[in-house]
């Protein structure tokens, strides 16, 4: 596949994502509003469940692998080829203290001046949600993924 063909294939996917921007942003806010502080054990099971549910909504075969700490969420999606793409993410965040340094509550996922402020938005919930929406977009536009995709999402970065 040439570069121009690749660009031509991605343009409808990007257009679909842009058309779904508000829903994708709301999904990111939902993820960021769920505390998941592994160092304090806060909200970890709930966050693992949210990740698993989101993967199931995509049609992924999903499991939670127990560890000595928090579970690893695995989601597998089929694709048109036998090749497989693996995504690694984590659903835990660092403690938000000192709280007085925040201009908004760390789990409010507030939008100010066009920016989203939340603990974990850049490390790593934003990346995870972007990948979930990329998979969703490709499937909406083309009906199937070009290869299998495995999500490996753990709770103790």
Tab-separated table of C-alpha atoms in Angstrom:
chain	number	residue	atom	x	y	z
A	1	UNK	CA	0.000	0.000	0.000
A	2	UNK	CA	1.427	3.377	-0.989
A	3	UNK	CA	1.543	6.374	1.310
A	4	UNK	CA	-1.132	8.154	-0.741
A	5	UNK	CA	-3.393	5.094	-0.466
A	6	UNK	CA	-2.820	5.024	3.307
A	7	UNK	CA	-3.738	8.706	3.568
A	8	UNK	CA	-6.848	8.138	1.462
A	9	UNK	CA	-7.914	5.294	3.783
A	10	UNK	CA	-7.363	7.254	6.983
A	11	UNK	CA	-9.207	10.423	5.905
A	12	UNK	CA	-12.731	8.941	6.287
A	13	UNK	CA	-11.747	7.536	9.686
A	14	UNK	CA	-10.555	10.951	10.855
A	15	UNK	CA	-13.746	12.547	9.524
A	16	UNK	CA	-15.848	10.017	11.455
A	17	UNK	CA	-13.891	10.754	14.636
A	18	UNK	CA	-14.365	14.500	14.156
A	19	UNK	CA	-18.106	13.961	13.717
A	20	UNK	CA	-18.116	11.991	17.001
A	21	UNK	CA	-15.885	14.462	18.851
A	22	UNK	CA	-18.392	15.338	21.590
A	23	UNK	CA	-19.141	11.678	22.354
A	24	UNK	CA	-15.426	10.810	22.416
A	25	UNK	CA	-14.715	13.743	24.734
A	26	UNK	CA	-17.561	12.685	27.047
A	27	UNK	CA	-16.089	9.176	27.112
A	28	UNK	CA	-12.680	10.582	28.043
A	29	UNK	CA	-14.283	12.621	30.816
A	30	UNK	CA	-16.028	9.484	32.100
A	31	UNK	CA	-12.663	7.699	32.317
A	32	UNK	CA	-10.958	10.669	33.975
A	33	UNK	CA	-13.753	11.122	36.518
A	34	UNK	CA	-13.195	7.619	37.854
A	35	UNK	CA	-10.397	7.834	40.444
A	36	UNK	CA	-7.898	4.998	40.028
A	37	UNK	CA	-4.974	5.665	42.338
A	38	UNK	CA	-3.020	2.417	42.606
A	39	UNK	CA	-0.698	3.729	45.342
A	40	UNK	CA	-3.759	4.261	47.557
A	41	UNK	CA	-5.933	1.442	46.187
A	42	UNK	CA	-8.646	3.972	45.394
A	43	UNK	CA	-11.165	3.125	42.669
A	44	UNK	CA	-9.028	0.442	41.052
A	45	UNK	CA	-11.628	-2.312	40.715
A	46	UNK	CA	-14.158	0.186	39.374
A	47	UNK	CA	-11.669	1.442	36.790
A	48	UNK	CA	-10.739	-2.090	35.697
A	49	UNK	CA	-14.452	-2.781	35.249
A	50	UNK	CA	-14.918	0.417	33.220
A	51	UNK	CA	-12.058	-0.593	30.906
A	52	UNK	CA	-13.452	-4.121	30.519
A	53	UNK	CA	-16.952	-2.789	29.770
A	54	UNK	CA	-15.588	-0.384	27.169
A	55	UNK	CA	-13.724	-3.207	25.447
A	56	UNK	CA	-16.831	-5.408	25.491
A	57	UNK	CA	-18.824	-2.553	23.906
A	58	UNK	CA	-16.354	-2.758	21.004
A	59	UNK	CA	-17.055	-6.473	20.730
A	60	UNK	CA	-13.777	-7.558	22.281
A	61	UNK	CA	-13.335	-10.916	23.945
A	62	UNK	CA	-12.423	-9.576	27.370
A	63	UNK	CA	-10.893	-10.998	30.521
A	64	UNK	CA	-9.390	-9.715	33.744
A	65	UNK	CA	-6.180	-11.459	34.725
A	66	UNK	CA	-5.603	-11.420	38.489
A	67	UNK	CA	-2.229	-10.289	39.775
A	68	UNK	CA	-0.802	-9.743	43.243
A	69	UNK	CA	-2.026	-6.187	42.822
A	70	UNK	CA	-4.743	-4.984	40.482
A	71	UNK	CA	-6.062	-6.947	37.507
A	72	UNK	CA	-4.750	-6.720	33.969
A	73	UNK	CA	-7.606	-6.190	31.534
A	74	UNK	CA	-7.143	-7.976	28.222
A	75	UNK	CA	-9.339	-7.377	25.207
A	76	UNK	CA	-8.994	-9.209	21.892
A	77	UNK	CA	-10.630	-8.152	18.641
A	78	UNK	CA	-10.529	-10.098	15.399
A	79	UNK	CA	-9.339	-8.570	12.138
A	80	UNK	CA	-9.192	-9.417	8.454
A	81	UNK	CA	-5.627	-10.755	8.582
A	82	UNK	CA	-3.783	-13.045	10.942
A	83	UNK	CA	-1.472	-10.201	11.943
A	84	UNK	CA	-2.074	-8.661	15.346
A	85	UNK	CA	-1.495	-5.197	16.787
A	86	UNK	CA	-1.009	-4.922	20.554
A	87	UNK	CA	-1.827	-1.810	22.573
A	88	UNK	CA	-0.372	-1.406	26.063
A	89	UNK	CA	-1.951	1.079	28.441
A	90	UNK	CA	-2.499	1.470	32.160
A	91	UNK	CA	-5.619	2.591	33.968
A	92	UNK	CA	-4.021	3.787	37.199
A	93	UNK	CA	-2.907	7.326	37.952
A	94	UNK	CA	-0.550	8.934	40.413
A	95	UNK	CA	-1.925	10.542	43.587
A	96	UNK	CA	-3.121	14.089	42.846
A	97	UNK	CA	-1.592	15.705	45.927
A	98	UNK	CA	-0.929	18.505	46.601
A	99	UNK	CA	-4.585	19.262	45.940
A	100	UNK	CA	-4.091	23.010	46.399
A	101	UNK	CA	-1.944	23.012	43.245
A	102	UNK	CA	-4.981	22.117	41.145
A	103	UNK	CA	-7.145	24.908	39.707
A	104	UNK	CA	-9.999	22.377	39.367
A	105	UNK	CA	-10.641	19.178	41.325
A	106	UNK	CA	-8.356	16.464	39.858
A	107	UNK	CA	-11.201	14.067	39.025
A	108	UNK	CA	-13.701	16.674	37.799
A	109	UNK	CA	-12.470	16.386	34.195
A	110	UNK	CA	-13.275	20.046	33.724
A	111	UNK	CA	-12.915	21.844	30.421
A	112	UNK	CA	-11.422	25.331	30.707
A	113	UNK	CA	-10.412	27.469	27.745
A	114	UNK	CA	-10.791	24.482	25.433
A	115	UNK	CA	-8.514	22.225	27.507
A	116	UNK	CA	-9.476	19.206	29.592
A	117	UNK	CA	-7.993	19.198	33.106
A	118	UNK	CA	-7.947	15.900	34.974
A	119	UNK	CA	-5.575	13.515	36.699
A	120	UNK	CA	-4.605	10.887	34.142
A	121	UNK	CA	-5.803	12.706	31.033
A	122	UNK	CA	-2.291	12.636	29.526
A	123	UNK	CA	-0.933	9.612	31.395
A	124	UNK	CA	-2.575	7.342	30.392
A	125	UNK	CA	-6.361	7.488	30.203
A	126	UNK	CA	-6.300	9.868	27.233
A	127	UNK	CA	-4.130	7.478	25.241
A	128	UNK	CA	-6.348	4.524	26.122
A	129	UNK	CA	-9.569	6.294	25.150
A	130	UNK	CA	-7.984	7.552	21.910
A	131	UNK	CA	-7.082	3.971	20.977
A	132	UNK	CA	-10.552	2.697	21.836
A	133	UNK	CA	-12.096	5.378	19.632
A	134	UNK	CA	-9.606	4.737	16.818
A	135	UNK	CA	-10.661	1.074	16.744
A	136	UNK	CA	-14.331	2.061	16.890
A	137	UNK	CA	-13.874	4.573	14.067
A	138	UNK	CA	-12.074	2.138	11.772
A	139	UNK	CA	-14.771	-0.474	12.271
A	140	UNK	CA	-17.571	2.055	11.701
A	141	UNK	CA	-16.003	3.233	8.440
A	142	UNK	CA	-14.716	-0.078	7.062
A	143	UNK	CA	-16.753	-2.703	8.900
A	144	UNK	CA	-13.735	-4.692	10.084
A	145	UNK	CA	-10.240	-4.118	11.392
A	146	UNK	CA	-7.390	-4.829	8.970
A	147	UNK	CA	-5.695	-6.994	11.615
A	148	UNK	CA	-6.461	-8.374	15.039
A	149	UNK	CA	-6.030	-5.998	17.961
A	150	UNK	CA	-5.156	-6.897	21.536
A	151	UNK	CA	-5.504	-4.388	24.357
A	152	UNK	CA	-3.374	-5.045	27.428
A	153	UNK	CA	-4.354	-2.574	30.158
A	154	UNK	CA	-2.846	-2.912	33.606
A	155	UNK	CA	-3.357	-1.162	36.900
A	156	UNK	CA	0.133	-0.735	38.291
A	157	UNK	CA	2.252	1.178	35.839
